[in-house]
PDB file of C-alpha atoms in Angstrom:
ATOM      1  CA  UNK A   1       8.724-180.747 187.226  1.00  0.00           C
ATOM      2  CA  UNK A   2      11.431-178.336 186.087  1.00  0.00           C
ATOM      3  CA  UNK A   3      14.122-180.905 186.863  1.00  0.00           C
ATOM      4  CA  UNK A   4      12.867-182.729 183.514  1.00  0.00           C
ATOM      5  CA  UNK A   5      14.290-180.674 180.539  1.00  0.00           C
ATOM      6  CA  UNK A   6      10.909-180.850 178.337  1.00  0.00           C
ATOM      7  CA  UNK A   7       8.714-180.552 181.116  1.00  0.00           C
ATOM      8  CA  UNK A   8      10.039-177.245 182.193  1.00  0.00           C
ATOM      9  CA  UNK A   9       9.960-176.091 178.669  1.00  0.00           C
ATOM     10  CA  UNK A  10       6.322-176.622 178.517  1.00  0.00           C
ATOM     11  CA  UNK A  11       5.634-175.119 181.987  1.00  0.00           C
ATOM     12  CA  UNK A  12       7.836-171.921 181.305  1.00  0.00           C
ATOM     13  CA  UNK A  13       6.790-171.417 177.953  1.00  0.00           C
ATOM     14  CA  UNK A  14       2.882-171.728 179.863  1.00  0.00           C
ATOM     15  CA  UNK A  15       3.981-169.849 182.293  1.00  0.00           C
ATOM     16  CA  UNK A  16       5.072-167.264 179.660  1.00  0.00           C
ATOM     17  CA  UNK A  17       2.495-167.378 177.419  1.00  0.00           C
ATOM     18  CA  UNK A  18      -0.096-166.521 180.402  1.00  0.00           C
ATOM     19  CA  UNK A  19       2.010-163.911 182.106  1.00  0.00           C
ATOM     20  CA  UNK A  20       3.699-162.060 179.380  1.00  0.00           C
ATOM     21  CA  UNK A  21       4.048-159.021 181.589  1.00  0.00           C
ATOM     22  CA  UNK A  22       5.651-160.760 184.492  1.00  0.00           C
ATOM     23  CA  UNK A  23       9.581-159.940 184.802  1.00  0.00           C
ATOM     24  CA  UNK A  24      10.265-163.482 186.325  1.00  0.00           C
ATOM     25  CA  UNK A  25       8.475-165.486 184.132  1.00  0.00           C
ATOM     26  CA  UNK A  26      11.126-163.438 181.145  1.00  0.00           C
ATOM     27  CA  UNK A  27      14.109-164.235 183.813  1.00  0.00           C
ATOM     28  CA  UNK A  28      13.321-167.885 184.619  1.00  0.00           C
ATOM     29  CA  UNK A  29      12.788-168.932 180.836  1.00  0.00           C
ATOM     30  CA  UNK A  30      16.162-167.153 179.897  1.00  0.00           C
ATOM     31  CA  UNK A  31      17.824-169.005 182.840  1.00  0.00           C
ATOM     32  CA  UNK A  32      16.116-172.166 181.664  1.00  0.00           C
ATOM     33  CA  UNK A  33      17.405-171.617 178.410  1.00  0.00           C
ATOM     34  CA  UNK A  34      21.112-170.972 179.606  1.00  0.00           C
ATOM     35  CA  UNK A  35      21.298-173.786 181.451  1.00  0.00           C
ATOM     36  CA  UNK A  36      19.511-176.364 178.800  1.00  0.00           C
ATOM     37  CA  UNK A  37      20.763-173.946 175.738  1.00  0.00           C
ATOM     38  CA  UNK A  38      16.893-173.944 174.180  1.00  0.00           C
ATOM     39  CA  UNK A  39      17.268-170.785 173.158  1.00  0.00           C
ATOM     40  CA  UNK A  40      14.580-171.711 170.237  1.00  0.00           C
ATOM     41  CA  UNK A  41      12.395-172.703 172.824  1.00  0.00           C
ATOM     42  CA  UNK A  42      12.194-169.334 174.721  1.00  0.00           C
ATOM     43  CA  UNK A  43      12.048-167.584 171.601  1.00  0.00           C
ATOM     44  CA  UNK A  44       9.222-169.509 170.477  1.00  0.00           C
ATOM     45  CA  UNK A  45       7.251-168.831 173.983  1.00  0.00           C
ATOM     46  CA  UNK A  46       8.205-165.190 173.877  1.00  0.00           C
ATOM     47  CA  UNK A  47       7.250-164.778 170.604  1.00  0.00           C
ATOM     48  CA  UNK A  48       3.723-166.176 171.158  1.00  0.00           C
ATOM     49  CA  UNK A  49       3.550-164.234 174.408  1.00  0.00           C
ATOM     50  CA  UNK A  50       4.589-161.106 172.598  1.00  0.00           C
ATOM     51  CA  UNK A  51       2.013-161.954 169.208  1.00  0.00           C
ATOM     52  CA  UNK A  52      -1.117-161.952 172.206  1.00  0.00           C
ATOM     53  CA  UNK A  53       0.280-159.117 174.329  1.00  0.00           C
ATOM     54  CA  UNK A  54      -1.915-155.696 174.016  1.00  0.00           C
ATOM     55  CA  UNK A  55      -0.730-153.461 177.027  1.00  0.00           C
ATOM     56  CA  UNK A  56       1.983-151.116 175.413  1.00  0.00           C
ATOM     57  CA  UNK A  57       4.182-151.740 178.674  1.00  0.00           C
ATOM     58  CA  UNK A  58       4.310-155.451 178.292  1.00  0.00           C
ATOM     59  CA  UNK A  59       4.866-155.216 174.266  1.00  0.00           C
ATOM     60  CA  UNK A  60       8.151-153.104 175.267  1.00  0.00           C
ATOM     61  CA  UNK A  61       9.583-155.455 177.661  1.00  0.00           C
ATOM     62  CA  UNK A  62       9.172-158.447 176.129  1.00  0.00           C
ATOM     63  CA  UNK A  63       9.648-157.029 172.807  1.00  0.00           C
ATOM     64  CA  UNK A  64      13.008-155.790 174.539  1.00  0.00           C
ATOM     65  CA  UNK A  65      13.433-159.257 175.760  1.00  0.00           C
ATOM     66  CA  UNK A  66      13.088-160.920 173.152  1.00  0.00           C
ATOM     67  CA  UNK A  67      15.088-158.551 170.713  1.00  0.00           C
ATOM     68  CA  UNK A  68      17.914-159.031 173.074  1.00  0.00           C
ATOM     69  CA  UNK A  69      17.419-163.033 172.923  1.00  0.00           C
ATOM     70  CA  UNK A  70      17.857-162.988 169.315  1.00  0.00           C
ATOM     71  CA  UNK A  71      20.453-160.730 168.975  1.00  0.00           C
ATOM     72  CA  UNK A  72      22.558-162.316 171.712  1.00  0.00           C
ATOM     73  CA  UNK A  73      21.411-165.842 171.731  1.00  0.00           C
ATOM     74  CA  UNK A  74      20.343-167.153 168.906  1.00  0.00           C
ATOM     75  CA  UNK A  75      22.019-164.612 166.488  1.00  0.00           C
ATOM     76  CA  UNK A  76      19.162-164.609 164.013  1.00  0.00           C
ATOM     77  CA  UNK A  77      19.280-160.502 163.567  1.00  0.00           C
ATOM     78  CA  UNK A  78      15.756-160.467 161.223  1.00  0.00           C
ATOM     79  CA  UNK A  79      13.642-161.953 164.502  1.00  0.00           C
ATOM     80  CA  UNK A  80      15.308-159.482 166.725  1.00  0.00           C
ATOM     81  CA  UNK A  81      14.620-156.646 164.283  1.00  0.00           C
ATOM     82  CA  UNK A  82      11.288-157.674 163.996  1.00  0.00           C
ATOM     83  CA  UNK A  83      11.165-157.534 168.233  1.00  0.00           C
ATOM     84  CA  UNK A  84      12.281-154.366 168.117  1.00  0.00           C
ATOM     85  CA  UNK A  85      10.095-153.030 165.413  1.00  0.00           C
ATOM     86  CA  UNK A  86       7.292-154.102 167.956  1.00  0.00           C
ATOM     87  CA  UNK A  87       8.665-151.896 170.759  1.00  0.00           C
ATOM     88  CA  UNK A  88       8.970-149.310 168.413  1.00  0.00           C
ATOM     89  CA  UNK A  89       5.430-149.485 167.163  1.00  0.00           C
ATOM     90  CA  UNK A  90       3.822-148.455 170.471  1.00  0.00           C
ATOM     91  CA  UNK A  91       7.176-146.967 171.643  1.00  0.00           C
ATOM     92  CA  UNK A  92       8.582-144.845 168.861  1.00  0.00           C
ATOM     93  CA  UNK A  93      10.757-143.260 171.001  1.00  0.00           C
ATOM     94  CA  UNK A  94      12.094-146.054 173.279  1.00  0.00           C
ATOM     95  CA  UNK A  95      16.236-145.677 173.101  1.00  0.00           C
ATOM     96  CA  UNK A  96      17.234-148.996 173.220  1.00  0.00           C
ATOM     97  CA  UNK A  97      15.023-150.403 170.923  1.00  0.00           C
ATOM     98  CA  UNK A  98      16.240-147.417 168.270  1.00  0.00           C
ATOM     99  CA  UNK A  99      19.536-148.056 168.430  1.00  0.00           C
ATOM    100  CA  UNK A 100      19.440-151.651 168.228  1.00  0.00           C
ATOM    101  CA  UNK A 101      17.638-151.037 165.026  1.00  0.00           C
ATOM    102  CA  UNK A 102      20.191-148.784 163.919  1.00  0.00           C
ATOM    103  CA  UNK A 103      22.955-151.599 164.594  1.00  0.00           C
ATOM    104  CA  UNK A 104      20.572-154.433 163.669  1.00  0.00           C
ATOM    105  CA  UNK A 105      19.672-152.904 160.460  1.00  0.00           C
ATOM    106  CA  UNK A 106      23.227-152.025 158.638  1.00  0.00           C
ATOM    107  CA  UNK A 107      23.718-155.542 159.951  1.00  0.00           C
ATOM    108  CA  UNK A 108      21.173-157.322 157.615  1.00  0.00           C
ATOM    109  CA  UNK A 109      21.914-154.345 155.147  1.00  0.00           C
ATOM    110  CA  UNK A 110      18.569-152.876 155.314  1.00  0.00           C
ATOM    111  CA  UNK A 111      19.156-149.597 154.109  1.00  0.00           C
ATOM    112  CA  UNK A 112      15.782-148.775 153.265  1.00  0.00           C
ATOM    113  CA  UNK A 113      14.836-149.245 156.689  1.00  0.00           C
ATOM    114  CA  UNK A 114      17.932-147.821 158.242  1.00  0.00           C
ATOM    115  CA  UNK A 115      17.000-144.263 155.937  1.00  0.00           C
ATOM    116  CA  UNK A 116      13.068-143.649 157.559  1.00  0.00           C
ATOM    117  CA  UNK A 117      15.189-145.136 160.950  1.00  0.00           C
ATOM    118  CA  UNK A 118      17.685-141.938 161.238  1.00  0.00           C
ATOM    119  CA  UNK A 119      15.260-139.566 159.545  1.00  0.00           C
ATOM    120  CA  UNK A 120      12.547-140.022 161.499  1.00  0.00           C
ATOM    121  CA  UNK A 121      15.079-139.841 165.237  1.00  0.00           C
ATOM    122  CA  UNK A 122      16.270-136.505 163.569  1.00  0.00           C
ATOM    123  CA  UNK A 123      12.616-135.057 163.547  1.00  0.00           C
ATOM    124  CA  UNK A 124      12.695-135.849 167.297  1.00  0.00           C
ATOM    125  CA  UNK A 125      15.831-135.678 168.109  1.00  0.00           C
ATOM    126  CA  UNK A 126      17.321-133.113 171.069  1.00  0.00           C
ATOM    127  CA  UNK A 127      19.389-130.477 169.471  1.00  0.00           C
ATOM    128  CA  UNK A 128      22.835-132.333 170.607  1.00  0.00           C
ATOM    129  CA  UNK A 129      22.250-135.634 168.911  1.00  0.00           C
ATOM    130  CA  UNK A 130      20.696-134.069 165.715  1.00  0.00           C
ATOM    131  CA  UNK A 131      24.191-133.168 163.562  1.00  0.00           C
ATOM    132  CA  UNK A 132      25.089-136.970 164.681  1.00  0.00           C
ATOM    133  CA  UNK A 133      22.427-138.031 162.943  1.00  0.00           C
ATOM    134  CA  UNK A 134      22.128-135.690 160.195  1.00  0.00           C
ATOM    135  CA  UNK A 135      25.322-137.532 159.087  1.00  0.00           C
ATOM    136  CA  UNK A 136      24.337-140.549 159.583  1.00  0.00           C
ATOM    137  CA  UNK A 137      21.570-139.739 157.111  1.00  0.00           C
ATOM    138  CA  UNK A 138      24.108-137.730 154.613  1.00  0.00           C
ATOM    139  CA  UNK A 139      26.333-141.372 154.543  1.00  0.00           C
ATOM    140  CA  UNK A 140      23.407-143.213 153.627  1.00  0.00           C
ATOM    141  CA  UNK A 141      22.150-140.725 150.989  1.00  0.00           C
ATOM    142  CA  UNK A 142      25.853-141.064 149.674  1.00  0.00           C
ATOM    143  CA  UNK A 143      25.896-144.569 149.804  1.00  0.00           C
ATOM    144  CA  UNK A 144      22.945-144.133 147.745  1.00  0.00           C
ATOM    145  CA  UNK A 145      25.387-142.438 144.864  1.00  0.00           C
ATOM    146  CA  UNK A 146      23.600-139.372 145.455  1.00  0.00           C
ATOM    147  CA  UNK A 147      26.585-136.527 146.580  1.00  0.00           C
ATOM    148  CA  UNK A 148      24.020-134.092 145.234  1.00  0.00           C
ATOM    149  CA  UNK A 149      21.420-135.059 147.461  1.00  0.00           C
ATOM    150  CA  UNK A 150      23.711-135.351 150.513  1.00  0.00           C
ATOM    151  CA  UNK A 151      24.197-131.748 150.387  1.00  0.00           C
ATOM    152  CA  UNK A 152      21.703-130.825 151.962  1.00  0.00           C
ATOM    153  CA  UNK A 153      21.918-132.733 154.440  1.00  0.00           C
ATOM    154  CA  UNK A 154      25.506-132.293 155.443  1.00  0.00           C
ATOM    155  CA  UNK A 155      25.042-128.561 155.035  1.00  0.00           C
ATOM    156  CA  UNK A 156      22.205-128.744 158.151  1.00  0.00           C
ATOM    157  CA  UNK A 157      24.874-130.850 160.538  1.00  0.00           C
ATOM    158  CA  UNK A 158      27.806-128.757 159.787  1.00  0.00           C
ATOM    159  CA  UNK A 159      25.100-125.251 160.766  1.00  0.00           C
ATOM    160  CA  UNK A 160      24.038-127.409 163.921  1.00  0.00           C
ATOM    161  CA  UNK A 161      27.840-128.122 164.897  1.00  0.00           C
ATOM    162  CA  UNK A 162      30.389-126.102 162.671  1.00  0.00           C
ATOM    163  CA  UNK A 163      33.457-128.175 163.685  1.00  0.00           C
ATOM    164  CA  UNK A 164      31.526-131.994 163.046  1.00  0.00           C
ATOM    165  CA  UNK A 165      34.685-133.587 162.016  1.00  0.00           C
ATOM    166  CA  UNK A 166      32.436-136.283 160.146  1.00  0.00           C
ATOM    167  CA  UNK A 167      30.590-133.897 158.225  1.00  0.00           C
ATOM    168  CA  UNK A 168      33.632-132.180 157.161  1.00  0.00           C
ATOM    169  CA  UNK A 169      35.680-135.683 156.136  1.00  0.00           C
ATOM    170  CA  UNK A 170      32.159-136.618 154.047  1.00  0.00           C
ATOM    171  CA  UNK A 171      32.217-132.804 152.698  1.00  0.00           C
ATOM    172  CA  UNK A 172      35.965-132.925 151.371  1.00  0.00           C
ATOM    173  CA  UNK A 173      35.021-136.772 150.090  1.00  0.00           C
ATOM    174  CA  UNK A 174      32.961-134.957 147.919  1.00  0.00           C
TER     175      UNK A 174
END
């Protein structure tokens, strides 16, 4: 059967669809989709997969899956954002899914998002990655047209790491 194009659509996308959890199931769709370019096609069967799956474990990997598909594949950054928002929502602090959001999002120029994004990793965030971010957040308050509302924020990164170069370039920009 999987030597006819359509008919190994259907009976991956099944296959899929009734084993969302299952590592080879994500592996032989994505091959079947390199080698037939139907990248639509495994998106659509990993997106009903992922709309059905309950278990936090199998929402992450195929919400990692299919984040990556879109991202990669079928370059349609809003589905793969809304992929990774899944993993996020029962995974809020699963790394790859936060940083593709961070990418993702200044992609599609959701700022909004990208603002709860950083401040929320900075109320989590180990000491060494928190001045990082704390600029991250002070260039998005700027970009806002707020300088006086950066402050703040660029005054916490700069007492967290007293020589962050990025801080001190926004700080002068002032």
């Amino acid at each position: 059967r999987l030597d006819n194009a359509d008919l190994a659509g259907e009976t991956l996308t099944t296959l899929l669809e009734g084993h969302p959890g299952d590592a080879r199931a994500r592996q032989a769709m994505f091959a079947f989709a390199a080698r037939t370019r139907r990248w639509e096609d495994a998106a659509g069967a990993g997106e009903a997969a992922l709309s059905r799956a309950q278990d936090p474990e199998v929402v992450t990997e195929l919400g990692l899956w299919l984040g990556r598909l879109h991202r990669d594949q079928t370059g349609d950054a809003r589905r793969s954002v809304a992929a990774f928002e899944r993993v996020i929502a029962v995974d809020g602090t699963q790394a790859e899914a936060l940083e593709a959001l961070n990418t993702l999002y200044r992609q599609v120029e959701d700022w909004d998002a990208l603002h709860r994004l950083v401040s929320a990793r900075i109320a989590t965030a180990p000491d060494e990655e928190r001045p990082r971010l704390l600029v991250d957040l002070a260039e998005l308050v700027l970009r806002e047209g707020s300088a006086k509302a950066a402050l703040p924020t660029l005054r916490d990164a700069l007492w967290a790491d007293g020589s962050n170069a990025r801080a001190l370039v926004l700080l002068e920009g002032m």
